[in-house]
XYZ file of C-alpha atoms in Angstrom:
748
model
C 0.000 0.000 0.000
C 2.806 2.423 0.807
C 4.996 3.641 -1.948
C 8.562 3.184 -0.733
C 10.272 1.021 1.832
C 12.679 2.371 4.465
C 15.515 0.776 2.485
C 15.177 3.645 0.015
C 14.885 6.353 2.655
C 16.730 9.515 1.616
C 19.713 10.859 3.477
C 19.141 13.927 5.626
C 20.771 17.000 4.036
C 23.760 18.429 5.884
C 22.786 21.890 4.591
C 20.138 21.927 7.339
C 22.233 22.466 10.458
C 19.697 21.430 13.087
C 18.256 17.907 13.180
C 16.876 17.067 16.605
C 14.995 14.243 18.268
C 11.275 14.773 18.668
C 9.126 12.834 21.119
C 5.888 13.600 19.304
C 5.017 15.400 16.102
C 1.708 16.183 14.456
C 0.691 17.857 11.203
C -2.372 19.988 11.994
C -4.595 20.701 9.014
C -6.567 23.964 9.123
C -6.763 26.603 11.813
C -9.798 25.330 13.720
C -7.820 22.360 15.033
C -4.625 24.390 15.479
C -6.284 27.215 17.400
C -8.088 24.720 19.629
C -4.813 22.908 20.390
C -3.050 26.215 21.007
C -5.736 27.386 23.436
C -5.364 24.116 25.334
C -1.561 24.452 25.517
C -1.721 28.108 26.592
C -4.067 27.226 29.450
C -1.500 24.757 30.826
C 1.630 26.874 30.357
C 3.684 27.140 33.554
C 6.820 29.023 32.595
C 6.729 30.916 29.291
C 4.823 31.524 26.080
C 6.849 32.822 23.139
C 5.028 34.013 20.032
C 6.767 35.032 16.817
C 4.595 36.146 13.922
C 4.143 38.041 10.710
C 1.017 39.485 12.278
C -0.449 38.810 15.719
C -3.936 40.075 16.547
C -5.416 39.697 20.016
C -8.933 39.640 18.554
C -8.219 36.340 16.789
C -10.877 33.850 17.877
C -9.272 30.605 18.956
C -12.626 29.019 19.731
C -15.327 31.030 17.948
C -18.176 29.004 19.427
C -16.964 30.049 22.899
C -15.966 33.580 21.807
C -12.473 32.845 23.152
C -9.899 35.193 21.629
C -6.113 35.030 21.705
C -6.094 37.999 24.078
C -8.559 36.244 26.380
C -6.413 33.104 26.469
C -3.178 34.979 27.177
C -4.741 37.253 29.785
C -6.316 34.267 31.551
C -2.976 32.458 31.591
C -1.226 35.554 32.953
C -3.902 36.031 35.630
C -3.660 32.409 36.721
C 0.132 32.444 36.911
C 1.831 35.774 37.755
C 5.246 34.196 37.094
C 4.354 33.318 33.512
C 6.525 35.184 30.985
C 4.685 35.948 27.732
C 6.593 37.534 24.847
C 5.167 38.525 21.469
C 7.452 39.446 18.588
C 5.864 40.511 15.338
C 7.095 42.113 12.163
C 7.160 45.906 12.198
C 5.570 46.678 8.862
C 7.202 49.777 7.336
C 5.450 52.176 4.964
C 8.351 52.322 2.545
C 7.310 48.837 1.346
C 3.639 49.679 1.007
C 3.566 49.943 -2.779
C 5.219 46.499 -3.075
C 3.087 44.578 -0.618
C -0.464 44.169 0.434
C -1.544 46.013 3.585
C -1.524 44.002 6.811
C -4.957 42.546 7.492
C -5.658 43.654 11.062
C -5.382 46.584 13.390
C -2.790 46.802 16.121
C -3.902 45.247 19.390
C -2.947 46.732 22.734
C -1.175 44.121 24.888
C -0.375 46.498 27.749
C -3.016 45.104 30.089
C -0.583 42.736 31.790
C 2.917 43.247 33.088
C 3.579 39.603 32.218
C 3.062 40.281 28.508
C 5.960 41.818 26.618
C 5.195 42.840 23.039
C 7.720 44.138 20.540
C 7.753 45.063 16.863
C 10.737 43.701 14.959
C 11.930 45.737 11.992
C 15.418 44.205 11.848
C 15.274 43.147 8.205
C 16.712 44.556 4.973
C 14.630 46.937 2.878
C 11.759 45.078 1.252
C 12.006 42.038 3.534
C 9.605 40.756 6.181
C 9.610 38.508 9.232
C 7.247 35.855 7.905
C 7.559 33.098 10.534
C 4.590 31.769 12.517
C 5.942 30.146 15.693
C 4.601 29.566 19.210
C 6.749 27.933 21.921
C 5.212 26.860 25.246
C 7.526 26.295 28.250
C 10.423 25.491 25.880
C 8.809 22.043 25.602
C 6.098 22.323 22.935
C 6.318 24.249 19.671
C 3.928 25.063 16.845
C 5.546 25.957 13.504
C 3.891 26.435 10.135
C 1.907 28.769 7.949
C -1.014 29.784 10.167
C -0.888 33.386 11.384
C -2.421 34.292 14.735
C -4.596 36.889 13.114
C -8.146 37.357 11.904
C -9.410 35.716 8.741
C -7.582 32.423 9.346
C -9.934 30.237 11.380
C -11.742 27.574 9.373
C -12.652 23.905 9.600
C -11.535 21.284 7.100
C -15.048 21.181 5.625
C -14.595 24.729 4.239
C -18.335 25.151 3.737
C -19.320 28.496 2.191
C -21.970 29.237 4.826
C -20.084 28.674 8.102
C -21.507 31.318 10.459
C -18.429 31.095 12.705
C -16.063 32.131 9.901
C -16.315 35.886 10.442
C -13.868 38.638 11.356
C -14.182 40.730 14.558
C -16.615 43.097 12.831
C -18.904 40.188 11.959
C -18.037 40.167 8.258
C -17.718 36.742 6.642
C -14.456 35.853 4.901
C -13.484 33.194 2.367
C -12.823 29.551 3.178
C -9.192 29.168 4.265
C -6.975 26.070 4.054
C -3.757 26.079 6.081
C -1.249 23.815 7.854
C 0.733 23.965 11.109
C 2.988 21.419 12.798
C 3.306 20.621 16.505
C 6.468 19.104 18.001
C 7.746 18.234 21.473
C 11.140 17.128 22.728
C 14.671 18.287 21.923
C 13.633 19.794 18.589
C 11.738 22.437 20.570
C 14.995 23.577 22.160
C 16.485 24.176 18.707
C 13.405 26.156 17.688
C 13.586 28.049 20.974
C 17.213 29.004 20.318
C 16.127 30.624 17.059
C 13.198 32.434 18.696
C 15.371 33.685 21.568
C 18.037 34.867 19.135
C 15.468 36.925 17.263
C 14.066 38.365 20.510
C 17.486 39.505 21.725
C 18.388 41.002 18.333
C 15.118 42.934 18.155
C 14.760 44.096 21.762
C 18.154 43.927 23.429
C 16.322 42.218 26.301
C 16.979 38.775 27.694
C 14.454 36.108 26.734
C 12.557 34.141 29.336
C 14.944 31.957 31.307
C 14.878 28.304 30.344
C 12.819 26.232 32.779
C 14.833 24.017 35.098
C 12.478 21.131 34.405
C 10.443 20.494 31.270
C 7.045 18.832 31.272
C 6.372 18.158 27.596
C 4.306 15.056 28.353
C 1.722 17.128 30.193
C 1.660 19.883 27.580
C 0.644 17.909 24.521
C -2.821 19.237 23.580
C -5.773 17.022 24.444
C -7.280 15.386 21.394
C -4.367 16.174 19.066
C -3.437 13.041 17.124
C 0.242 12.095 16.994
C 1.593 11.439 13.486
C 5.178 10.637 14.498
C 6.886 9.379 17.653
C 10.622 9.421 18.361
C 11.520 10.968 15.016
C 14.291 13.347 13.957
C 12.993 16.713 12.778
C 15.011 19.215 10.764
C 14.701 22.930 11.531
C 15.457 24.945 8.389
C 15.803 28.729 8.380
C 15.798 31.488 5.776
C 17.095 34.879 6.770
C 18.791 37.632 4.821
C 22.058 39.170 5.872
C 21.366 42.299 7.881
C 23.883 44.235 9.960
C 25.543 41.659 12.228
C 23.089 38.887 11.306
C 24.470 36.358 8.843
C 22.424 34.996 5.949
C 20.890 31.520 5.964
C 19.368 29.750 2.951
C 18.654 26.367 4.521
C 15.071 26.258 3.266
C 16.091 26.586 -0.370
C 18.745 23.907 0.167
C 16.125 21.669 1.811
C 13.755 22.063 -1.141
C 16.524 21.311 -3.632
C 17.562 18.214 -1.697
C 14.001 16.906 -1.559
C 13.347 17.599 -5.238
C 16.666 16.040 -6.224
C 15.701 12.770 -4.507
C 12.159 12.543 -5.955
C 11.281 9.350 -7.851
C 7.478 9.118 -8.128
C 5.740 12.326 -7.128
C 6.146 15.817 -5.750
C 3.014 16.906 -3.879
C 3.010 20.629 -3.183
C 0.497 22.817 -1.355
C 1.358 26.491 -1.398
C -0.064 29.955 -1.756
C 2.364 30.590 -4.628
C 4.121 28.634 -7.359
C 6.754 31.108 -8.438
C 10.285 30.221 -7.295
C 12.551 30.389 -10.343
C 15.262 28.217 -8.775
C 12.927 25.530 -7.462
C 10.843 25.305 -10.631
C 14.010 24.834 -12.684
C 15.101 22.115 -10.256
C 11.753 20.344 -10.672
C 11.969 20.598 -14.466
C 15.491 19.167 -14.401
C 14.505 16.304 -12.107
C 11.428 15.458 -14.189
C 13.604 15.231 -17.300
C 15.935 12.882 -15.415
C 13.111 10.700 -14.025
C 10.513 9.961 -16.731
C 7.897 8.669 -14.258
C 8.065 11.629 -11.869
C 4.781 13.568 -11.499
C 4.101 16.997 -10.004
C 0.836 17.833 -8.221
C 0.462 21.463 -7.123
C -2.509 22.649 -5.037
C -2.671 26.429 -5.008
C -5.442 29.060 -4.788
C -7.503 29.932 -7.856
C -6.657 33.580 -7.398
C -5.071 35.961 -4.938
C -6.351 38.979 -3.060
C -5.256 42.393 -4.246
C -4.506 43.500 -7.791
C -0.736 43.771 -7.286
C -0.416 40.352 -5.630
C -2.663 38.688 -8.201
C -0.716 40.151 -11.120
C 2.751 39.515 -9.726
C 2.267 35.997 -8.367
C 0.157 34.792 -11.290
C 2.889 36.049 -13.599
C 5.257 33.894 -11.570
C 2.866 30.955 -11.988
C 2.776 31.561 -15.725
C 6.571 31.585 -15.954
C 6.742 28.402 -13.881
C 4.388 26.563 -16.223
C 6.292 27.897 -19.242
C 9.504 26.535 -17.727
C 7.892 23.114 -17.373
C 6.496 23.256 -20.912
C 9.893 24.239 -22.276
C 11.346 21.214 -20.471
C 8.777 18.954 -22.133
C 7.292 17.697 -18.854
C 4.053 19.698 -18.611
C 1.941 16.609 -19.371
C 3.093 15.174 -16.016
C 2.069 18.308 -14.112
C -1.288 19.132 -12.539
C -1.702 22.721 -11.333
C -4.935 22.569 -9.327
C -7.102 24.722 -7.095
C -9.707 23.467 -4.592
C -13.351 24.501 -4.773
C -16.556 23.834 -2.884
C -19.488 23.175 -5.205
C -22.316 25.193 -3.683
C -25.670 23.784 -4.793
C -27.815 26.222 -2.819
C -28.979 27.803 -6.097
C -30.360 26.197 -9.263
C -26.893 26.122 -10.847
C -24.059 24.718 -8.685
C -21.398 27.355 -8.139
C -17.698 26.621 -7.660
C -16.657 28.596 -4.571
C -12.876 28.896 -4.360
C -11.007 27.893 -1.209
C -7.978 29.970 -0.304
C -4.823 27.836 -0.034
C -2.394 29.383 2.452
C -0.678 26.097 3.362
C 3.077 25.721 2.879
C 3.794 21.989 2.613
C 5.695 19.634 0.310
C 5.697 15.831 0.349
C 8.002 13.712 -1.812
C 7.149 10.057 -2.571
C 5.573 9.599 0.859
C 9.005 9.592 2.526
C 9.948 13.281 2.832
C 7.826 15.999 4.436
C 8.269 19.747 4.819
C 5.862 22.084 6.644
C 6.569 25.690 7.520
C 6.113 29.361 6.806
C 8.026 29.558 3.520
C 6.157 30.164 0.305
C 7.136 28.571 -2.988
C 8.469 31.876 -4.282
C 11.785 33.679 -4.544
C 11.628 35.897 -1.468
C 11.042 32.986 0.916
C 14.280 31.411 -0.281
C 16.582 34.349 0.449
C 14.886 37.535 1.625
C 12.160 36.977 4.220
C 12.730 35.370 7.615
C 11.211 31.874 7.502
C 11.171 28.674 9.566
C 10.300 25.216 8.212
C 10.274 21.743 9.759
C 11.231 18.589 7.860
C 10.850 14.860 8.413
C 12.819 12.299 6.385
C 11.448 8.805 6.974
C 14.005 6.336 8.297
C 11.534 3.607 9.285
C 8.487 2.005 7.707
C 6.271 3.586 10.369
C 7.580 7.074 9.592
C 7.041 6.490 5.872
C 3.474 5.411 6.599
C 2.964 8.589 8.602
C 4.185 10.848 5.781
C 2.227 8.953 3.112
C -0.845 9.160 5.310
C -0.537 12.940 5.555
C -0.303 13.258 1.758
C -3.399 11.094 1.346
C -5.268 13.022 4.048
C -4.582 16.350 2.336
C -5.537 15.090 -1.111
C -8.679 13.435 0.250
C -9.805 16.679 1.881
C -9.593 18.547 -1.421
C -11.355 15.827 -3.455
C -14.077 14.991 -0.946
C -13.122 11.313 -0.890
C -11.961 9.013 1.893
C -8.277 8.686 2.763
C -7.833 5.127 1.383
C -9.080 6.300 -2.032
C -6.509 9.091 -2.046
C -3.864 6.541 -0.970
C -4.728 4.439 -4.002
C -4.288 7.441 -6.299
C -0.805 8.165 -4.986
C 0.163 4.471 -5.141
C -1.075 3.902 -8.691
C 1.362 3.453 -11.575
C -0.888 5.730 -13.660
C -1.148 8.266 -10.844
C -2.328 11.276 -12.857
C -4.977 9.275 -14.725
C -6.416 8.095 -11.425
C -6.204 11.612 -10.034
C -8.089 13.045 -13.025
C -10.864 10.476 -12.556
C -11.330 11.361 -8.900
C -10.632 15.082 -8.565
C -14.067 16.156 -9.884
C -16.045 13.052 -8.926
C -17.427 14.375 -5.628
C -20.527 16.551 -5.647
C -19.160 19.145 -3.230
C -15.337 19.075 -2.981
C -13.318 19.183 -6.197
C -9.899 20.065 -7.587
C -10.085 22.131 -10.765
C -7.293 22.730 -13.243
C -5.808 26.218 -13.158
C -6.471 28.056 -16.398
C -6.230 31.506 -17.969
C -2.597 31.917 -16.919
C -1.881 33.506 -20.307
C -3.758 36.573 -19.066
C -0.796 37.312 -16.807
C 1.842 37.218 -19.547
C 2.038 41.024 -19.619
C 4.909 43.476 -19.019
C 3.076 44.997 -16.041
C 2.471 41.628 -14.365
C 6.054 40.477 -14.923
C 7.378 43.815 -13.690
C 5.342 43.554 -10.499
C 6.570 39.992 -10.100
C 10.204 41.034 -10.382
C 9.744 43.910 -7.935
C 7.614 42.120 -5.363
C 9.371 38.758 -5.397
C 13.159 39.261 -5.273
C 15.387 36.399 -4.176
C 17.390 38.481 -1.721
C 18.118 42.001 -0.484
C 18.326 44.519 -3.285
C 20.559 47.559 -3.633
C 17.917 49.945 -4.890
C 19.958 52.123 -7.226
C 22.407 49.443 -8.288
C 19.816 46.774 -8.943
C 17.561 49.215 -10.774
C 20.314 50.238 -13.176
C 21.347 46.615 -13.691
C 17.766 45.579 -14.363
C 17.355 48.331 -16.922
C 20.601 47.296 -18.584
C 19.580 43.618 -18.614
C 16.239 44.496 -20.126
C 17.808 46.627 -22.850
C 20.295 43.886 -23.649
C 17.516 41.319 -23.930
C 15.627 43.359 -26.507
C 18.824 44.098 -28.413
C 18.987 47.796 -27.590
C 22.596 47.443 -26.454
C 23.540 45.105 -29.279
C 23.897 42.015 -27.067
C 20.525 40.412 -27.539
C 20.870 39.612 -31.214
C 20.745 36.082 -32.456
C 17.907 34.999 -30.195
C 15.280 33.228 -32.251
C 12.932 32.475 -29.378
C 12.181 34.111 -26.078
C 11.991 31.557 -23.282
C 10.038 31.970 -20.070
C 13.172 33.020 -18.213
C 13.934 35.578 -20.936
C 10.477 37.035 -20.501
C 11.209 37.681 -16.854
C 14.361 39.527 -17.883
C 12.381 41.651 -20.318
C 10.192 42.641 -17.395
C 13.256 43.974 -15.616
C 13.423 47.028 -17.850
C 12.360 50.560 -16.991
C 8.765 49.567 -16.314
C 9.894 47.474 -13.362
C 11.573 50.485 -11.814
C 8.772 52.912 -12.683
C 6.030 50.808 -11.138
C 7.166 51.708 -7.619
C 6.214 55.333 -8.139
C 3.441 55.077 -10.708
C 0.779 56.282 -8.291
C 2.812 59.286 -7.236
C 3.742 60.057 -10.830
C 0.134 59.966 -11.973
C -1.058 62.357 -9.288
C 1.903 64.655 -9.807
C 1.509 64.851 -13.580
C -2.199 65.506 -13.177
C -1.553 68.406 -10.820
C 1.121 69.818 -13.112
C -1.267 69.635 -16.065
C -3.980 71.414 -14.091
C -1.588 74.210 -13.210
C -0.657 74.679 -16.860
C -4.312 74.663 -17.915
C -5.207 77.551 -15.584
C -4.384 81.285 -15.768
C -1.573 80.557 -13.328
C 0.529 79.337 -16.265
C 0.357 82.740 -17.928
C 1.254 84.495 -14.684
C 4.414 82.375 -14.560
C 5.324 83.321 -18.120
C 4.546 79.905 -19.628
C 2.845 79.475 -22.998
C 0.586 76.419 -22.776
C 0.370 76.210 -26.572
C 4.110 75.989 -27.122
C 6.258 72.888 -26.835
C 7.862 72.493 -23.397
C 11.189 71.998 -25.114
C 11.041 75.526 -26.511
C 10.151 77.229 -23.242
C 12.714 79.558 -21.784
C 10.955 79.412 -18.407
C 10.330 76.161 -16.466
C 8.416 73.669 -18.602
C 5.629 71.337 -17.632
C 7.940 68.331 -17.340
C 10.324 70.230 -15.109
C 7.459 71.040 -12.783
C 6.168 67.468 -12.919
C 9.588 66.029 -12.127
C 10.064 68.411 -9.205
C 6.612 67.548 -7.850
C 7.338 63.854 -8.273
C 10.624 64.243 -6.394
C 8.737 65.794 -3.467
C 6.318 62.860 -3.330
C 9.017 60.194 -3.610
C 11.264 61.874 -1.031
C 8.292 61.797 1.328
C 8.621 58.016 1.438
C 12.034 58.558 3.016
C 10.667 61.149 5.479
C 12.558 63.941 3.711
C 11.190 67.366 4.740
C 9.332 69.527 2.239
C 10.916 72.835 3.249
C 14.428 72.339 1.823
C 12.981 71.238 -1.527
C 10.824 74.371 -1.751
C 13.793 76.578 -0.840
C 15.903 74.844 -3.488
C 13.208 75.308 -6.149
C 12.904 78.984 -5.247
C 16.685 79.338 -5.432
C 17.025 77.630 -8.822
C 13.772 78.555 -10.574
C 12.480 81.681 -8.845
C 9.914 82.266 -6.146
C 6.888 81.818 -8.438
C 8.058 78.398 -9.579
C 9.036 77.448 -6.040
C 5.568 78.395 -4.833
C 3.745 76.391 -7.512
C 5.971 73.323 -7.097
C 5.718 73.502 -3.320
C 1.928 73.784 -3.376
C 1.435 71.066 -5.990
C 4.017 68.732 -4.473
C 2.663 69.348 -0.995
C -0.891 68.670 -2.156
C 0.114 65.451 -3.925
C 2.128 64.294 -0.919
C -0.701 65.172 1.448
C -3.318 63.191 -0.479
C -1.146 60.124 -1.164
C 0.288 59.711 2.322
C -2.969 60.577 4.078
C -4.726 57.807 2.122
C -1.805 55.490 2.853
C -2.106 56.257 6.561
C -5.803 55.412 6.386
C -4.834 51.826 5.487
C -2.105 51.410 8.094
C -1.723 50.067 11.533
C -0.693 52.802 13.935
C 2.374 50.702 14.709
C 3.737 51.605 11.255
C 4.720 55.051 12.539
C 7.198 53.456 14.905
C 9.556 52.889 12.004
C 9.723 56.619 11.327
C 9.507 58.484 14.639
C 10.977 58.301 18.098
C 8.630 57.435 20.953
C 8.458 61.091 22.016
C 7.642 62.270 18.506
C 4.947 59.605 18.120
C 3.226 60.956 21.227
C 3.332 64.482 19.786
C 1.918 63.266 16.475
C -0.927 61.394 18.157
C -1.646 64.276 20.516
C -1.921 66.897 17.784
C -3.564 64.698 15.168
C -6.436 63.960 17.533
C -7.387 67.613 17.701
C -8.530 68.110 14.153
C -7.570 70.969 11.877
C -5.850 73.020 14.571
C -3.659 70.098 15.577
C -2.654 69.460 11.978
C -1.952 73.163 11.438
C 0.251 73.340 14.522
C 2.084 70.185 13.560
C 2.687 71.505 10.044
C 4.544 74.471 11.490
C 6.975 72.341 13.518
C 10.227 72.121 11.537
C 11.264 68.878 13.270
C 8.388 66.824 11.817
C 8.697 65.920 8.106
C 5.724 66.842 5.947
C 4.902 63.286 4.811
C 4.890 61.957 8.371
C 2.214 64.449 9.359
C 0.170 63.130 6.446
C 0.675 59.539 7.591
C -0.159 60.368 11.200
C -3.334 62.207 10.230
C -4.400 59.340 7.998
C -3.819 56.832 10.786
C -5.792 59.001 13.230
C -9.526 59.838 13.351
C -8.961 63.244 11.666
C -11.318 63.566 8.676
C -9.902 64.474 5.286
C -11.737 67.801 5.326
C -10.201 68.870 8.640
C -6.843 67.534 7.535
C -7.019 69.580 4.316
C -8.146 72.702 6.200
C -5.346 72.439 8.741
C -2.825 71.814 5.982
C -3.974 74.804 3.933
C -4.018 77.206 6.880
C -0.490 76.323 7.927
C 1.319 75.017 4.857
C 0.349 77.614 2.232
C 1.903 80.608 4.055
C 4.923 78.520 4.999
C 5.514 77.327 1.423
C 5.152 80.876 0.100
C 7.692 82.157 2.615
C 10.156 79.350 1.883
C 9.894 79.849 -1.884
C 10.568 83.571 -1.456
C 13.452 82.771 0.906
C 15.057 80.581 -1.757
C 14.622 83.314 -4.354
C 16.245 85.927 -2.132
C 19.154 83.600 -1.345
C 19.843 83.519 -5.096
C 19.616 87.293 -5.279
C 22.017 87.869 -2.399
C 24.417 85.336 -3.902
C 24.419 87.172 -7.207
C 24.247 90.773 -5.976
C 24.726 91.081 -2.208
C 22.936 94.025 -0.588
C 21.668 95.112 2.809
C 18.114 95.262 1.466
C 18.187 91.634 0.361
C 19.749 90.561 3.663
C 16.993 92.400 5.521
C 14.371 90.643 3.410
C 15.895 87.241 4.198
C 15.919 88.003 7.918
C 12.320 89.202 7.667
C 11.221 85.957 6.040
C 12.910 83.910 8.777
C 11.202 86.030 11.437
C 7.868 85.538 9.685
C 8.393 81.778 9.691
C 9.058 81.810 13.436
C 5.996 83.989 14.022
C 3.936 81.656 11.861
C 5.030 78.655 13.907
C 4.205 80.491 17.134
C 0.832 81.630 15.823
C -0.153 78.110 14.790
C 0.840 76.763 18.193
C -1.115 79.498 20.011
C -4.104 78.940 17.753
C -4.037 75.232 18.479
C -3.825 75.846 22.232
C -6.751 78.258 22.061
C -8.897 75.793 20.129
C -8.006 72.961 22.526
C -8.850 75.082 25.566
C -12.096 76.223 23.981
C -13.125 72.624 23.389
C -12.125 71.668 26.901
C -9.979 68.841 25.598
C -8.294 66.757 28.249
C -6.624 64.090 26.109
C -3.349 62.795 27.421
C -0.632 63.036 24.770
C 0.909 59.841 26.047
C -2.214 57.858 25.292
C -1.953 55.187 22.688
C -3.223 56.096 19.255
C -6.866 55.093 18.837
C -7.530 52.145 16.591
C -9.707 52.506 13.549
C -12.276 49.832 12.902
């Protein structure tokens, strides 16, 4: 019944440094079972609870039928045991990556209710990277590792019915069916996982982790009702992390994948949110050419949330399938997505099930479960943790084969023995095709319409959003442009190519469009504002002829204005202040041009970053401001237009950060715009004139010009004072008693 005997068991790869004995191990399918097991383990914790996550939300319902949230469980554990040390380490999402990634799905939760709970945001990653691990360690004796985030929108049962009333977010809104996988382990392997967690905690906080317990009690911690898949087995702990400051790089997860793929003989069964790793897909194609009977079964979601993610990752899927077609092995590949056939209406409807699982099983003898996606960034950029089991006994092989059959059976709506028979058959794919749409409710459909994502925009987004390691922004951009030009023959090095392969298409996407996509939103707004300025009488006042070509203008042309405005918006992403740019424009182009550019650039920056702040967690601001400055921002932003106006006048707070803070606060856009106009317009006018007069005094020094410069500086100081006094007067009139040290209010 089982596919391979222990005599053919693969050798554990030395590229994975940590292989440790595990008393018990279990693969937990879907979050309902995982959250229930986690709640049970938390309730019996005696020493410490360590949580490491991409996102951790206290409102996450561990047991929806009991209304038990993660916060409830942790608070109850802390109340019951004052000596319990609870630490939460989650990725500190930074705004600079916002145009490359989807927004985080939940609001920040306040963990300050208990002294026992220490919460920290970890931003110690290279630009563009994330901490993507999902780990919980209880008493250094039990660990959960996998792909399930402790956040909203994850809980679901393995039935994945469309009408489950318990599958709702904290606001009561239903979300899509969600398939995911986590692994539980106990024994010495937990100590290796704990070493990694503690290392991250120290690097992020500078604080000591919870002291190791003098006596472990793993036997009493194993969650009630959680089936054991393996006993007394060696588990590998594989890590991905990018080099950052004093932290060395690790690419163990990529090496683990390559080792597993390189040993495959009959099948590769993959469940993953993505199918886009260039290196791993090439390895699969190579192995399938070497082994004529090798089959690939990929279970992945039908589509992805968000336009950018859908375009970029589906472009990666398209390139992966092209790679397999080019290798001549596509007929042995099934790219599938699970659906639930809803027959509540006259015509059955295929309701897609989101696949967030990150698992790979080879021939029923090798297993990998973890946080890493099957994409480029999980192999070398993001921080990831995976667990692996290589069967060394018949019983372990049966356990791994059983997990593969259990997963496949869930998706096809059949029993586990039937799925076993599919994976054991000589004509595996024929048997799979017979069964995958046989059930009336649960089916696996073939992925189609991938050609729709063979576009320059989709490939460009894929290259930008899915790098294989840290990128040097300027250097990599110039190299990508050069590579793209070479591929299309613009530099004379691409000639002689008769056919463009899938890998060549990805290189074509690395041209200027890949660089431009990062700022396309800012560019569009900026160009629109510049065009509006030129279409109004203001253009004539500046001496510009709207009918003439910009290239023939002796005064600043439309493109010059647009570029300057765009620079203001882009510099805002790096918290660069607006004032120096306005002064520089006034110095180089005159006070009229400085005024127009400052107003247009300020308006574009205000709108873009305010809207960005509306989508953020308040914790995002931590990456930009000191703790003291964050309190000032929250304090002033709460007080409407007067608070914004006063904050605008403070030279120590960059313009774009005020926009972000206002967006993340309850200040309405109307009040934000009013406060900005009252404070920023006079300030921009004064700064533009200051720049102009600095040019004049440089060219023809005079006492009159010096006096004018001093007068402008005095006016700026008076303006700042006036805005502050005005804000104080408004606050006193309202009788506001808000404490500036209060935490920023969350937005529902």
